[in-house]
Coordinates of N, CA and C in Angstrom, one line a residue:
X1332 N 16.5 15.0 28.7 CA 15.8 16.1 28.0 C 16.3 16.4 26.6
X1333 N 16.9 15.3 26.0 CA 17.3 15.4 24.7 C 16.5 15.7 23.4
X1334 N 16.4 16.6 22.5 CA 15.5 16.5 21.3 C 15.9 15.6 20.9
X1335 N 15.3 14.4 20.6 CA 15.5 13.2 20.1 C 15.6 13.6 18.0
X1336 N 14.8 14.1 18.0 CA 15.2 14.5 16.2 C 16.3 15.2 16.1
X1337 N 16.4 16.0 16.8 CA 18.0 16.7 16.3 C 19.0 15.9 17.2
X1338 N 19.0 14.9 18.1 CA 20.3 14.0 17.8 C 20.1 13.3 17.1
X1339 N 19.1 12.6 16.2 CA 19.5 12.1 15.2 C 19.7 12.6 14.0
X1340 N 19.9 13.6 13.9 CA 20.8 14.7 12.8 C 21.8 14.5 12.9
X1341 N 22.2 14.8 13.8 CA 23.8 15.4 14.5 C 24.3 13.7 14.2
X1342 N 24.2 12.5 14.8 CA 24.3 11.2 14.8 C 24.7 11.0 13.4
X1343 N 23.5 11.4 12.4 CA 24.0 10.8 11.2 C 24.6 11.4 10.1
X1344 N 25.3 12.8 10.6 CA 26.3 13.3 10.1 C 27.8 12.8 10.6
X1345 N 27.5 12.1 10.9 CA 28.8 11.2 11.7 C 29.2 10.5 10.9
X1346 N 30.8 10.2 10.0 CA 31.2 9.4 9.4 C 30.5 7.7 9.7
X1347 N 30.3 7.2 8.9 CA 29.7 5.9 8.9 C 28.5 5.4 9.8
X1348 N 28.0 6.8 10.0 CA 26.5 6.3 10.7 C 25.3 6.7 9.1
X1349 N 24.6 5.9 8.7 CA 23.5 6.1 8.0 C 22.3 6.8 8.7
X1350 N 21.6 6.5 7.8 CA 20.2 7.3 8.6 C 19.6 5.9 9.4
X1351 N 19.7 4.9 8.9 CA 19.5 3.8 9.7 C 19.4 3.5 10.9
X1352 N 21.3 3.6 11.0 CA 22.1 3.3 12.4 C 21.5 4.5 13.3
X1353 N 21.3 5.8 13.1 CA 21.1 6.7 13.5 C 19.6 7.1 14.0
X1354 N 18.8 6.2 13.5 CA 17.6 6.1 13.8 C 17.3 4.6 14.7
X1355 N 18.2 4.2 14.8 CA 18.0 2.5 15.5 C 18.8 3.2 17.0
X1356 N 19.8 4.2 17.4 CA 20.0 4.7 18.4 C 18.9 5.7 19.1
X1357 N 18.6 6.4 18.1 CA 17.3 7.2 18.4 C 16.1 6.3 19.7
X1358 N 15.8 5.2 18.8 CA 15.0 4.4 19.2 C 15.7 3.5 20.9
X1359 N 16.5 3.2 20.5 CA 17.0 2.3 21.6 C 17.6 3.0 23.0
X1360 N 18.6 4.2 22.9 CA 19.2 4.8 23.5 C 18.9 6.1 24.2
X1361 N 17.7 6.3 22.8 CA 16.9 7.9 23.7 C 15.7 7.4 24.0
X1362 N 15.4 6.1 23.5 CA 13.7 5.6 24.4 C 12.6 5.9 23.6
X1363 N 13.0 6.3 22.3 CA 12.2 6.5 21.3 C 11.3 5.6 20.5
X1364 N 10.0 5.5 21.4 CA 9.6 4.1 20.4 C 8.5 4.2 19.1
X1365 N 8.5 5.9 18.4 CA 7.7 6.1 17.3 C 8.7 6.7 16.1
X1366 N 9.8 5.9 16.5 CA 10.7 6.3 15.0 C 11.1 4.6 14.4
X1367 N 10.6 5.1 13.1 CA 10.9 3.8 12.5 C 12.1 3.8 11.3
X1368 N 13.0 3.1 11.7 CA 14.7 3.1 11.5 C 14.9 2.6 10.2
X1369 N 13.7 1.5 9.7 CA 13.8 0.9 8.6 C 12.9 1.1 7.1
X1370 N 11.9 2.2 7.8 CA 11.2 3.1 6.3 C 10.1 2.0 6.1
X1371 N 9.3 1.4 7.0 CA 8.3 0.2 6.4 C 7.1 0.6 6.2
X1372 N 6.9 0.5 4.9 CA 5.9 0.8 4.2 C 4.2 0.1 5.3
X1373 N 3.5 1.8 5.7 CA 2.5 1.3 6.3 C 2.6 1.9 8.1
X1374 N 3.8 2.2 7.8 CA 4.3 2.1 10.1 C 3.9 3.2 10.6
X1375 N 3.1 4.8 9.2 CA 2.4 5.4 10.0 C 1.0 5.2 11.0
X1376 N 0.6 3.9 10.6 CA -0.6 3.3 11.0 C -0.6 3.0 12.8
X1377 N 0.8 2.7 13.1 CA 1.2 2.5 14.2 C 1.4 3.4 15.3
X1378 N 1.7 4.1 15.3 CA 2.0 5.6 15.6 C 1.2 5.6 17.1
X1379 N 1.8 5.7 18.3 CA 2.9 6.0 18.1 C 4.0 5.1 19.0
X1380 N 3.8 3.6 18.5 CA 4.7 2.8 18.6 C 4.9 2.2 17.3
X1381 N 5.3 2.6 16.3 CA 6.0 2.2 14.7 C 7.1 1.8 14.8
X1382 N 7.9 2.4 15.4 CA 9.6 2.0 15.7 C 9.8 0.8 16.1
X1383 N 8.7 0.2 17.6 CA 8.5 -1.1 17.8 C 8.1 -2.0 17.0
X1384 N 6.7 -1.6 16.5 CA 6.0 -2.6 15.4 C 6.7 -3.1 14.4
X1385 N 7.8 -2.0 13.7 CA 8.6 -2.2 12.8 C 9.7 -3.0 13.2
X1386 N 10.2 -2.7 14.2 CA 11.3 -3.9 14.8 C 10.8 -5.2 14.9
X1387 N 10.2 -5.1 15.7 CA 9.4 -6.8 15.8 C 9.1 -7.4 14.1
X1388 N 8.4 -6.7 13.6 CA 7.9 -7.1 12.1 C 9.4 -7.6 11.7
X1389 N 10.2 -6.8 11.2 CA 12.0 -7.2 10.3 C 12.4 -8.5 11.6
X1390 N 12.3 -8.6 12.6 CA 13.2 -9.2 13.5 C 12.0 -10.7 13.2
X1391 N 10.8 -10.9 12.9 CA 10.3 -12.2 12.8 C 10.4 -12.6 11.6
X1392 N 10.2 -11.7 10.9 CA 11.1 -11.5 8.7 C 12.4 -12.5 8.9
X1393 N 13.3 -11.9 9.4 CA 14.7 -12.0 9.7 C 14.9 -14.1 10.2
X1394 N 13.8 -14.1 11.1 CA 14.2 -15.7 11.9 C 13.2 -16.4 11.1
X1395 N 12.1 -16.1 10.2 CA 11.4 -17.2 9.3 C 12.5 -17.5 8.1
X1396 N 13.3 -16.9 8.1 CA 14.0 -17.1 6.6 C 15.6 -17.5 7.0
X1397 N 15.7 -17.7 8.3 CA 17.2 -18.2 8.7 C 16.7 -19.6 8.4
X1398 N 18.2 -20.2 8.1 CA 17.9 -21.6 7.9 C 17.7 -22.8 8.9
X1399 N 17.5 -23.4 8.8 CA 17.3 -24.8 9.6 C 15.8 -24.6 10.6

């Protein structure tokens, strides 16, 4: 029964947590799948799985451009 926005406040006033990291726990750890960790232009469209859409999107980004 956690407010998921105010732990991610509290999270990212944490020495070496960004708003990033602190939004990718949001997501993963409180079960939050309409926060998007990485700011992608467009992910209000998704709503209210942006958090997902946006992961999948960077994570297929991420393996077209690895090598081999």
């Amino acid at each position: 029964a956690a407010d998921r926005a105010e732990a991610e406040r509290v999270l990212a006033t944490l020495p070496g947590v960004d708003r990033r990291t602190a939004a990718l726990i949001r997501m993963r750890a409180l079960g939050d799948p309409d926060v998007d960790p990485y700011g992608t232009p467009g992910a209000e469209r998704w709503r209210p799985w942006r958090g997902v859409a946006a992961h999948l999107l960077w994570a297929f980004y991420a393996r077209s451009r690895a090598p081999g």
